[in-house]
Coordinates of C-alpha atoms and ligand atoms in Angstrom, one line a residue:
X1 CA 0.0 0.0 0.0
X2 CA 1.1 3.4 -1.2
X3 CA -1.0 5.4 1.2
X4 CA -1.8 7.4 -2.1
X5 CA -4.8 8.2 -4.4
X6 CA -3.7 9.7 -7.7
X7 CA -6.4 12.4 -9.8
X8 CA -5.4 12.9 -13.3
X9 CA -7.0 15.8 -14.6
X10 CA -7.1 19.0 -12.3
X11 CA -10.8 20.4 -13.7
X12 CA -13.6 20.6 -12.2
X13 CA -14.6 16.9 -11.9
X14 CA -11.0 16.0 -10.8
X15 CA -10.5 19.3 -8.0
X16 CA -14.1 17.5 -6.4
X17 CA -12.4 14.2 -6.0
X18 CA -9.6 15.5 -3.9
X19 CA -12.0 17.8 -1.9
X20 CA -14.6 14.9 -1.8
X21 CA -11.4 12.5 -0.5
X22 CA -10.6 14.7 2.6
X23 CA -14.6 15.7 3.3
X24 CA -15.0 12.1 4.0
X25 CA -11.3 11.3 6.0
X26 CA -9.3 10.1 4.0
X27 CA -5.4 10.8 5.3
X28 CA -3.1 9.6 2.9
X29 CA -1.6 11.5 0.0
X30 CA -4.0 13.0 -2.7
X31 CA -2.2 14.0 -5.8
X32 CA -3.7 15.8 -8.4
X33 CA -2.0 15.7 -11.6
X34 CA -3.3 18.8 -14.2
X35 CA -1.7 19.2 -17.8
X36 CA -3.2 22.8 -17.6
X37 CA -0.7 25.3 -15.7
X38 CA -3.2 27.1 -13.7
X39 CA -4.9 26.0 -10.8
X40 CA -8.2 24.2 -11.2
X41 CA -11.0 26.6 -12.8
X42 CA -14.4 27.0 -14.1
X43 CA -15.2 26.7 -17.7
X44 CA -18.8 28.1 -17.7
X45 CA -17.6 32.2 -17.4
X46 CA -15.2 31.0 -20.6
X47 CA -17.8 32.1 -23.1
X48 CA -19.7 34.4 -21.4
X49 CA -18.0 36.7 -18.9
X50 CA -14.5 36.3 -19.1
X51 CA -15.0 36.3 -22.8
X52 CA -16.7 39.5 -22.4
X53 CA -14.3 40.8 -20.2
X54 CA -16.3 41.2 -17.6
X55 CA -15.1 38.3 -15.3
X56 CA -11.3 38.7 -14.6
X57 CA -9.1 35.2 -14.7
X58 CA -8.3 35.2 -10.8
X59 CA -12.5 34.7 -10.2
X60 CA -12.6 31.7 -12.5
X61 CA -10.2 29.6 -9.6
X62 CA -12.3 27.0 -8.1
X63 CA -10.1 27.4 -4.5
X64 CA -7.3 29.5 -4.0
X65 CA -3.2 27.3 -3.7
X66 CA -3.7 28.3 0.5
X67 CA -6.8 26.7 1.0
X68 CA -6.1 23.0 -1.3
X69 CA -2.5 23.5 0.8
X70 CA -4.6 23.4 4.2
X71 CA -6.4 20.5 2.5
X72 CA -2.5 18.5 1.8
X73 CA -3.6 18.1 -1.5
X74 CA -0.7 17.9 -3.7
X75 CA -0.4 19.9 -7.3
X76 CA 1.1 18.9 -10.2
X77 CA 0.3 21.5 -12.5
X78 CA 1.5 22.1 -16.1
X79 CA 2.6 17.6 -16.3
X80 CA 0.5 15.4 -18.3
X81 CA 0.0 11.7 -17.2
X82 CA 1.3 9.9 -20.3
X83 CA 1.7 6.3 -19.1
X84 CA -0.3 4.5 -16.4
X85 CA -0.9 0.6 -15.3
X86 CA -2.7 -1.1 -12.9
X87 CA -3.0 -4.6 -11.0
X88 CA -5.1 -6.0 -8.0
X89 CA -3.0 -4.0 -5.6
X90 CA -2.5 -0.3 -7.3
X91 CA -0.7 1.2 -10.0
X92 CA 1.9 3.7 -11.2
X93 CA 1.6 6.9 -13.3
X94 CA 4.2 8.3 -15.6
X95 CA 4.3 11.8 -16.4
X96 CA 6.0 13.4 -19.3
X97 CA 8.9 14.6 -17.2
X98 CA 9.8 11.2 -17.0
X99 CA 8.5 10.9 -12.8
X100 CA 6.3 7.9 -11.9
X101 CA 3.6 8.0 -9.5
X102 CA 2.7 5.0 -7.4
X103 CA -1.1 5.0 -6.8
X104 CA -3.3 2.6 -4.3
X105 CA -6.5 4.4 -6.1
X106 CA -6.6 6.2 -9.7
X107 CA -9.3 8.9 -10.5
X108 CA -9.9 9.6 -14.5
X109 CA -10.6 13.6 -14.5
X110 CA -9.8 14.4 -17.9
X111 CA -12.1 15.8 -19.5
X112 CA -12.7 16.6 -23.3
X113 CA -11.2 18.0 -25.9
X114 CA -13.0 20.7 -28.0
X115 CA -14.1 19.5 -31.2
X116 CA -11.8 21.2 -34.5
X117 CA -14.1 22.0 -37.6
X118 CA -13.2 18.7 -40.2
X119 CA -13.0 20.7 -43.0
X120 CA -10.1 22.2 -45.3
X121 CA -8.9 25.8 -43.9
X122 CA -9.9 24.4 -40.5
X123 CA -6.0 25.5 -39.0
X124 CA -6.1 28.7 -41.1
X125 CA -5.2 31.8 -38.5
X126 CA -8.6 33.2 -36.9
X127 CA -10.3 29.7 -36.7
X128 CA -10.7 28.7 -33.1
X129 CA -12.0 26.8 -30.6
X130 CA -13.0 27.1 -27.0
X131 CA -12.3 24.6 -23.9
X132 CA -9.4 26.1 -22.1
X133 CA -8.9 29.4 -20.5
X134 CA -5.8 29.6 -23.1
X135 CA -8.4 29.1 -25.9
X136 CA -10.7 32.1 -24.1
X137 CA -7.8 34.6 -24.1
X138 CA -7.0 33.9 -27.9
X139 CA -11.0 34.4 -28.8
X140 CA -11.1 37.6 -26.8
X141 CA -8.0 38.7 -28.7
X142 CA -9.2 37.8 -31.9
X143 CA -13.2 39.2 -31.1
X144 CA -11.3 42.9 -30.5
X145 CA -10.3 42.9 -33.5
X146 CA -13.1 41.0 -35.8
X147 CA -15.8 42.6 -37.6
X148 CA -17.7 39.4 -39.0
X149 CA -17.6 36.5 -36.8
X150 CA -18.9 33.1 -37.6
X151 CA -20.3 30.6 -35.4
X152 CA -20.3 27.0 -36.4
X153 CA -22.7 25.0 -34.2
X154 CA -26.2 25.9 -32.3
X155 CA -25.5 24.1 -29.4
X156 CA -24.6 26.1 -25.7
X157 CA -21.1 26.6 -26.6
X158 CA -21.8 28.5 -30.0
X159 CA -24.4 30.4 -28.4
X160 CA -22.8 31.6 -25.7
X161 CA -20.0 33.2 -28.0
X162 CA -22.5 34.5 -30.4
X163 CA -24.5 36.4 -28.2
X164 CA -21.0 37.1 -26.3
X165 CA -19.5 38.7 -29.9
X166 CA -23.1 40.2 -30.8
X167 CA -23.0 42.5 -27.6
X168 CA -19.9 43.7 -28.4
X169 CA -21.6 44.9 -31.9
X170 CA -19.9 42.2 -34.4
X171 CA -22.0 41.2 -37.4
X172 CA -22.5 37.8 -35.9
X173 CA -23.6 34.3 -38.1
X174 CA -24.4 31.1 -36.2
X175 CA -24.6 28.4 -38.6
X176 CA -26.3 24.7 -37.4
X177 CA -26.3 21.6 -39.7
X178 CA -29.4 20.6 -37.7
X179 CA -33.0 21.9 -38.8
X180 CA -32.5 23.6 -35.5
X181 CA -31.0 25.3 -33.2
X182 CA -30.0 22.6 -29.5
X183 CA -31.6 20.1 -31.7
X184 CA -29.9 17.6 -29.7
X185 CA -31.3 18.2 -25.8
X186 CA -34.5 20.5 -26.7
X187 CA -38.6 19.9 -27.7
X188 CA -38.6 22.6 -31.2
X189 CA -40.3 25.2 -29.0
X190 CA -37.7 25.6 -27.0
X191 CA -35.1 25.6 -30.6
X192 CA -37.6 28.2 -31.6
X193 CA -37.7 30.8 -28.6
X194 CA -33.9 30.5 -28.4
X195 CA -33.5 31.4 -32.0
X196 CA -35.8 34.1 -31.7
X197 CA -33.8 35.6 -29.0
X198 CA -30.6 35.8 -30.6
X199 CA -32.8 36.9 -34.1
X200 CA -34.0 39.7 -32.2
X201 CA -30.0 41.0 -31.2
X202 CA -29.8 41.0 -34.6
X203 CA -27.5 37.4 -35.3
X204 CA -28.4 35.7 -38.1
X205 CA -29.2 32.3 -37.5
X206 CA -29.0 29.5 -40.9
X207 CA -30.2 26.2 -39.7
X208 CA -29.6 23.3 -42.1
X209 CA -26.8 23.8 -43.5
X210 CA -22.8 22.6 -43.0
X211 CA -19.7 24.2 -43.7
X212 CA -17.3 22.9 -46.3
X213 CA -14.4 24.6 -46.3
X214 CA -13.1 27.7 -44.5
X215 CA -11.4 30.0 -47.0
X216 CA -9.0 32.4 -46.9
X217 CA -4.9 32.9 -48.0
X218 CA -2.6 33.6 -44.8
X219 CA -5.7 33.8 -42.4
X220 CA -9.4 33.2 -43.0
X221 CA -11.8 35.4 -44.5
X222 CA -14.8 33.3 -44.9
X223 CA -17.4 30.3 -44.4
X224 CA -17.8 28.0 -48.0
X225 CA -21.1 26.3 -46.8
X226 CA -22.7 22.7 -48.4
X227 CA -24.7 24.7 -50.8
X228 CA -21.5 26.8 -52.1
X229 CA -22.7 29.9 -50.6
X230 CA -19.5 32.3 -49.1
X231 CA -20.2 34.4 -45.7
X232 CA -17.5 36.9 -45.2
X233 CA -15.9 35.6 -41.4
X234 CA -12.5 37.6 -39.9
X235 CA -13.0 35.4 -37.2
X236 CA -14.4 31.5 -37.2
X237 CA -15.5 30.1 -33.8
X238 CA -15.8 26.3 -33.9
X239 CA -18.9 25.5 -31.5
X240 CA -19.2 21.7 -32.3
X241 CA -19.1 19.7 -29.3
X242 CA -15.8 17.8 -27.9
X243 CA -14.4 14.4 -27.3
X244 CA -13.9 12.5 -23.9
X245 CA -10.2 12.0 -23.4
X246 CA -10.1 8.4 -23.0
X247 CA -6.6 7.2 -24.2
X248 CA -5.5 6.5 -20.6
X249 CA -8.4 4.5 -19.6
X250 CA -7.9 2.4 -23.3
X251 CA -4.6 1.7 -22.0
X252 CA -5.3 0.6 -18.7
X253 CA -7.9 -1.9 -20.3
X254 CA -10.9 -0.1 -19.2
X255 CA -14.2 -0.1 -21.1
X256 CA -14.7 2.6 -23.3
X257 CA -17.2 3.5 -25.5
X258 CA -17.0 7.1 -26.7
X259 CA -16.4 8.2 -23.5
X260 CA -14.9 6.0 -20.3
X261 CA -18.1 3.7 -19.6
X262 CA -19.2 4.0 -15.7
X263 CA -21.9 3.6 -13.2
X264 CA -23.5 7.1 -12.2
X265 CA -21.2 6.9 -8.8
X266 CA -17.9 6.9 -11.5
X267 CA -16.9 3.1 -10.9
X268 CA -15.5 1.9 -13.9
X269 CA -14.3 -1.8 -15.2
X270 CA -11.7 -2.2 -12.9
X271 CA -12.6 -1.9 -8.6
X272 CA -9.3 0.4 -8.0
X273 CA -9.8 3.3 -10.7
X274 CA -12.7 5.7 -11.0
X275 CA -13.4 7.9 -14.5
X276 CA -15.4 11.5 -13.5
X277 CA -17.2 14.4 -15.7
X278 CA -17.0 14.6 -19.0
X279 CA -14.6 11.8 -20.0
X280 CA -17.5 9.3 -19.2
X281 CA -20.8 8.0 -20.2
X282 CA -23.3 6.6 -17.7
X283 CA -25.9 4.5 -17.9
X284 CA -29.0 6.6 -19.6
X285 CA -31.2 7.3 -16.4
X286 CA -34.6 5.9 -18.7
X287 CA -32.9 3.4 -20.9
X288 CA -30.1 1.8 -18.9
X289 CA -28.9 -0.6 -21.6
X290 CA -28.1 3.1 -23.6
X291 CA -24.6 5.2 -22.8
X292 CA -24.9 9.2 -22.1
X293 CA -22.7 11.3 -21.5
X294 CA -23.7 14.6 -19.1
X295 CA -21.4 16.9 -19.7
X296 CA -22.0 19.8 -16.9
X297 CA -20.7 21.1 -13.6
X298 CA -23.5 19.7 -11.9
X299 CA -22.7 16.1 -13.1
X300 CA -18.8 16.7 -12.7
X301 CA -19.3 17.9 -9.1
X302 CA -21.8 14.8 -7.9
X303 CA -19.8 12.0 -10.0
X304 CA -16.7 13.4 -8.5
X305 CA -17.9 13.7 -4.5
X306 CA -19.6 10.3 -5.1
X307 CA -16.3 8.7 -7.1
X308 CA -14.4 9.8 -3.7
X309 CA -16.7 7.7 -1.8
X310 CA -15.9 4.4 -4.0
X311 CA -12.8 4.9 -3.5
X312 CA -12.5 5.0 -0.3
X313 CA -15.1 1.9 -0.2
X314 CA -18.0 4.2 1.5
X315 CA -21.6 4.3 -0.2
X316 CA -21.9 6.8 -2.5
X317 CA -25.6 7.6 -1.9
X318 CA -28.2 8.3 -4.4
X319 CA -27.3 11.0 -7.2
X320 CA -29.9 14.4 -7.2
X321 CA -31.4 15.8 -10.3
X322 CA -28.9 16.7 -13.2
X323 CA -29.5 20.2 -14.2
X324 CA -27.7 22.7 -16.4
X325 CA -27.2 26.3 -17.0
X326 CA -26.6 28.4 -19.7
X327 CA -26.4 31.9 -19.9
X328 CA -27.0 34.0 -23.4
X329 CA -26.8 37.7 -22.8
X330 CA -30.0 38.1 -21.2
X331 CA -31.3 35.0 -22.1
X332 CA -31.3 32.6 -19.1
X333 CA -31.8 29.1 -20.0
X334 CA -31.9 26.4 -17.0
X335 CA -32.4 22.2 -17.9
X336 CA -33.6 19.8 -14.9
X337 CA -33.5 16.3 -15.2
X338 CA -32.7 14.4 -18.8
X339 CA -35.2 15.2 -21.6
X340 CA -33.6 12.2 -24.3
X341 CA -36.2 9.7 -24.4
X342 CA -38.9 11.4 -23.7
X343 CA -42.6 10.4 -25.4
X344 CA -44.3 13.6 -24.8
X345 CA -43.7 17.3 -24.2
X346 CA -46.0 20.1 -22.7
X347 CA -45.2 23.8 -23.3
X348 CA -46.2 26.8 -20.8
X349 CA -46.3 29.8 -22.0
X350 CA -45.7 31.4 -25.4
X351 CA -42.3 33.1 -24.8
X352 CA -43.7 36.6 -25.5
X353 CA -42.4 37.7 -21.9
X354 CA -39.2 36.1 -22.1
X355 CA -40.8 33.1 -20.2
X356 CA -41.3 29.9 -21.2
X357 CA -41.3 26.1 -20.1
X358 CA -41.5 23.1 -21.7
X359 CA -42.3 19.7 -19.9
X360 CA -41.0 16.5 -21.0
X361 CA -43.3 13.3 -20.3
X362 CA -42.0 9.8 -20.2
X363 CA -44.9 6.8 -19.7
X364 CA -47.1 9.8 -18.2
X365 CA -44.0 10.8 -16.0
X366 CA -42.2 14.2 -15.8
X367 CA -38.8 13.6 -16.6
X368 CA -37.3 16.7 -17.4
X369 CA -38.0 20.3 -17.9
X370 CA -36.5 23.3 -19.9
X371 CA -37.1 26.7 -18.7
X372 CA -36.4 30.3 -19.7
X373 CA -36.4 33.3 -18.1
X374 CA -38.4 31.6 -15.1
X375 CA -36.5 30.0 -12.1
X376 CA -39.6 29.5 -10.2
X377 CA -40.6 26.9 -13.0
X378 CA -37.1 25.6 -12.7
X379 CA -37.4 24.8 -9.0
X380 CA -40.8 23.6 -9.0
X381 CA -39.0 20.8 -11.6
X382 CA -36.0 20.0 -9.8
X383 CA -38.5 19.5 -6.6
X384 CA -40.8 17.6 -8.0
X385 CA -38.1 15.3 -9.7
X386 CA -36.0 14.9 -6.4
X387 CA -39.2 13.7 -4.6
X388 CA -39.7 11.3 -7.9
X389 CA -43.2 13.7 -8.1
X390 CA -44.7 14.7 -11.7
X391 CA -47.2 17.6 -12.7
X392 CA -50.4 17.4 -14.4
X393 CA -49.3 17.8 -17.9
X394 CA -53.1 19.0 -18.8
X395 CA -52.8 21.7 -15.9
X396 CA -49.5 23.0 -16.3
X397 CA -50.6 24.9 -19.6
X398 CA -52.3 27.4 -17.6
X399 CA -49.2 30.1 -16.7
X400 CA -51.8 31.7 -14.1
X401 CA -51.0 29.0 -11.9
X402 CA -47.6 28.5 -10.1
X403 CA -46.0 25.0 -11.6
X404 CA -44.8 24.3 -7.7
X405 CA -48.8 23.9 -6.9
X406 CA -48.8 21.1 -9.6
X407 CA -46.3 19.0 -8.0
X408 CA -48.2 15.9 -7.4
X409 CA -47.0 12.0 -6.1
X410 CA -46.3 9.2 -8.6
X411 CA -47.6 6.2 -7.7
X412 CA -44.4 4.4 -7.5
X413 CA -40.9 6.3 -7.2
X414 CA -39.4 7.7 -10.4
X415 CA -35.8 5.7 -11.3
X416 CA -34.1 8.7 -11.7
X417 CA -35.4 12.5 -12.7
Ligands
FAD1 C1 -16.8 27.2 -22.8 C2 -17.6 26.3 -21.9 C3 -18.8 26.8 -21.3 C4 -19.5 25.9 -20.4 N1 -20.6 26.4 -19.8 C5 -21.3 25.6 -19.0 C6 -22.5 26.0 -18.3 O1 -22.9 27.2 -18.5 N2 -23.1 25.2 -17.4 C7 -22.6 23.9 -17.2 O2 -23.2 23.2 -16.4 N3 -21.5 23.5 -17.8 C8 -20.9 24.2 -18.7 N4 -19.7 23.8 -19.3 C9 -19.3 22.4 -19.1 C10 -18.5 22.2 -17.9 O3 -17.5 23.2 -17.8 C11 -17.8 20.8 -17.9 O4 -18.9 19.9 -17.9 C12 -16.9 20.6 -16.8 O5 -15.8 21.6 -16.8 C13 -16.3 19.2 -16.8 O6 -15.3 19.1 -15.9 P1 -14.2 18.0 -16.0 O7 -13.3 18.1 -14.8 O8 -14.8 16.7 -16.3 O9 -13.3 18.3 -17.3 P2 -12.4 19.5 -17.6 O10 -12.9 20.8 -17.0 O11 -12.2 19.5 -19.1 O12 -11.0 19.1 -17.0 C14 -10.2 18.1 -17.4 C15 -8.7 18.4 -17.2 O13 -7.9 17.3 -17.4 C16 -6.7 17.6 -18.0 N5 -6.1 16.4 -18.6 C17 -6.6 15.7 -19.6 N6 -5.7 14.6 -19.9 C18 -4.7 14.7 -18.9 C19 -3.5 14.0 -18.7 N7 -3.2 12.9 -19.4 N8 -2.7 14.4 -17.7 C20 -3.0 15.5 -16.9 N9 -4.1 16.2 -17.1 C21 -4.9 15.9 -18.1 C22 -7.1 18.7 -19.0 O14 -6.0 19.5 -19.4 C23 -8.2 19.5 -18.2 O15 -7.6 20.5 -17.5 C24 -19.0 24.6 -20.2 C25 -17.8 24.1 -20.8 C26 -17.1 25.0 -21.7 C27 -15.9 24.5 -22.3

């Protein structure tokens, strides 16, 4: 016994298992291994305020080098994990340096890599992508100087920026391959008062339609879409998803399957390593023979506190609700519980004062929500799905009455919200 659990990956999902390892006692060394030189942060502010300048880099640290010394938990900033094995009894990293790390318990923490555009002129100067706080600084460089920005992909990511560079006054172009605009985790009223938003700042928004080549000679100048059409771009953002960093996991002879397959706790194939945040897939919460991957603070921070308890052999406990923010300019969206596989949806409200809600049914079941502009409907959700509880679907069209005095008991519990 090494009297040491090992983190790789110093992010959000990875800082939780250290904190998560002294919360519940543990003594022994915790080592938290980050390829990124600065101490952990959050990536939300990335594409809204610290792109807009409005959130400076020291407020995006998670906790300050004092505090996670207090805590004895070891950082190894700026060194990438490049080798690791592991037996029965624990394991041993090796970093690029060319040190090795003996380990009694491994957590996974790393993450995902931003997504590049597969297309010719994809490296040309002025095409970027967003993940890191090295990647923020560069797009806030380039967005001073840019006069025609173009956003590839409607999902969180793309919109963020957009409506980041749109109120800075940049003639702004979000382009989305689907027919819609969050296609992938939102009902089309939802696509549709989202679009409208970002319509109304003045973005153009082309749905159904791909990018085939980005053009330009020494540094790009524009968008070559599917149907040959050229939009003038100084600057290209690439909003179009990432990829799980799994090659340690494949090495170590874990399963993997897009992401690093676990259990919603962060157990993985093998009893003495745990895989956290967005480098997994779990089992989907209304189709368990189905993979997901959650890829939010909320699902990094409960993954990673319950990973900690594995570890350390303790019961994990039940997970809560997943939920998710995002933040457009003014535009406050907020997701409760998982709307993919859903049967039916409900919408409140017609979005006319910024408000609106739709309800997504499973088997007659509330199983998720998406809300704008209205927390109280978000609450009500996450409520009613923590106490496994739906709302009258037929009722909750009727925005005169408060969704909370909907919230009604199932007859048996939900499996998961
Ligand atoms: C721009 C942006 C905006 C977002 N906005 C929101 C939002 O509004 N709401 C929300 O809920 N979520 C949001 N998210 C998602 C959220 O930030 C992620 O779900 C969360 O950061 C995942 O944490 P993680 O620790 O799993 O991964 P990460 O934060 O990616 O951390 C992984 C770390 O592991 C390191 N690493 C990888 N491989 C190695 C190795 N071999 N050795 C050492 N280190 C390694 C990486 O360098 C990285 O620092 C946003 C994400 C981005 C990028």
């Amino acid at each position: 016994m090494t009297g040491c659990i090992a983190v790789v990956g110093a992010g959000q999902a990875g800082l939780q298992v250290a904190l998560g390892l002294r919360a519940l006692g543990y003594d022994g060394r915790v080592v938290l291994v980050g390829a990124e030189p600065e101490l952990p942060y959050q990536r939300p502010p990335l594409s809204k305020g610290f792109l807009a300048g409005t959130v400076p880099v020291e407020e995006l640290e998670l906790r300050d080098a004092s505090y996670l010394g207090e805590q004895r938990i070891e950082l190894v900033l700026g060194r990438s994990v490049v080798e690791a094995s592991v037996g029965d009894s624990g394991g041993e990293l090796r970093l690029d340096d060319g040190t090795t790390l003996a380990f009694d318990g491994l957590a996974l923490a790393t993450g995902a890599n931003a997504r590049r555009l597969p297309v010719p002129g994809a490296d040309l100067p002025g095409v970027l992508g967003l993940r890191s706080v090295a990647d923020a600084e560069r797009l806030r460089a380039g967005l001073a100087d840019a006069s025609d920005v173009v956003v590839v992909g409607g999902g969180f990511v793309g919109l963020e920026v957009a409506a980041t560079a749109r109120a800075q006054g940049k003639r702004v172009t979000v382009v989305e391959a689907a027919d819609r605009l969050l296609a992938r985790v939102a009902a089309a009223p939802f696509s549709a008062h989202v679009r409208a938003w970002h319509e109304a700042q003045g973005t153009t928004v082309l749905t159904g339609r791909t990018v085939a080549a980005l053009a330009g000679s020494g540094r790009v100048g524009g968008v070559v879409l599917g149907d040959g059409h050229l939009l003038p771009a100084d600057l290209v953002v690439a909003g179009v998803g990432a990829a799980p960093v799994t090659d340690l996991a494949t090495a170590l002879g874990l399963r993997v399957e897009h992401g690093i397959v676990t259990d919603p706790s962060g157990r993985t194939s093998h009893p003495r390593v745990v895989a956290v945040g967005d480098c997994t897939v779990q089992p989907h919460p209304h189709d368990p023979g189905r993979l997901l991957g959650v890829e939010s603070v909320n699902n990094a921070v409960e993954q990673a506190s319950a990973a900690a308890a594995v570890l350390l052999g303790l019961d994990p406990g039940p997970r809560g609700v997943p939920w998710f923010w995002s933040n457009q300019g003014e535009l406050k969206l907020q997701l409760a519980g998982i709307s993919d596989g859903h049967d039916t949806h409900v919408v409140r409200g017609d979005g006319q004062d910024g408000r609106l809600t739709v309800l997504y049914y499973r088997a007659g079941r509330l199983v998720a929500a998406d809300v704008a502009g209205n927390p109280r409907d978000f609450n009500a959700v996450k409520d009613a799905l923590a106490r496994g509880c739906t709302i009258d679907p037929d009722a909750a069209v009727d925005t005169a009455v408060p969704l909370k005095t909907l919230v009604s008991a199932v007859r048996e519990p939900a499996s998961l919200a």
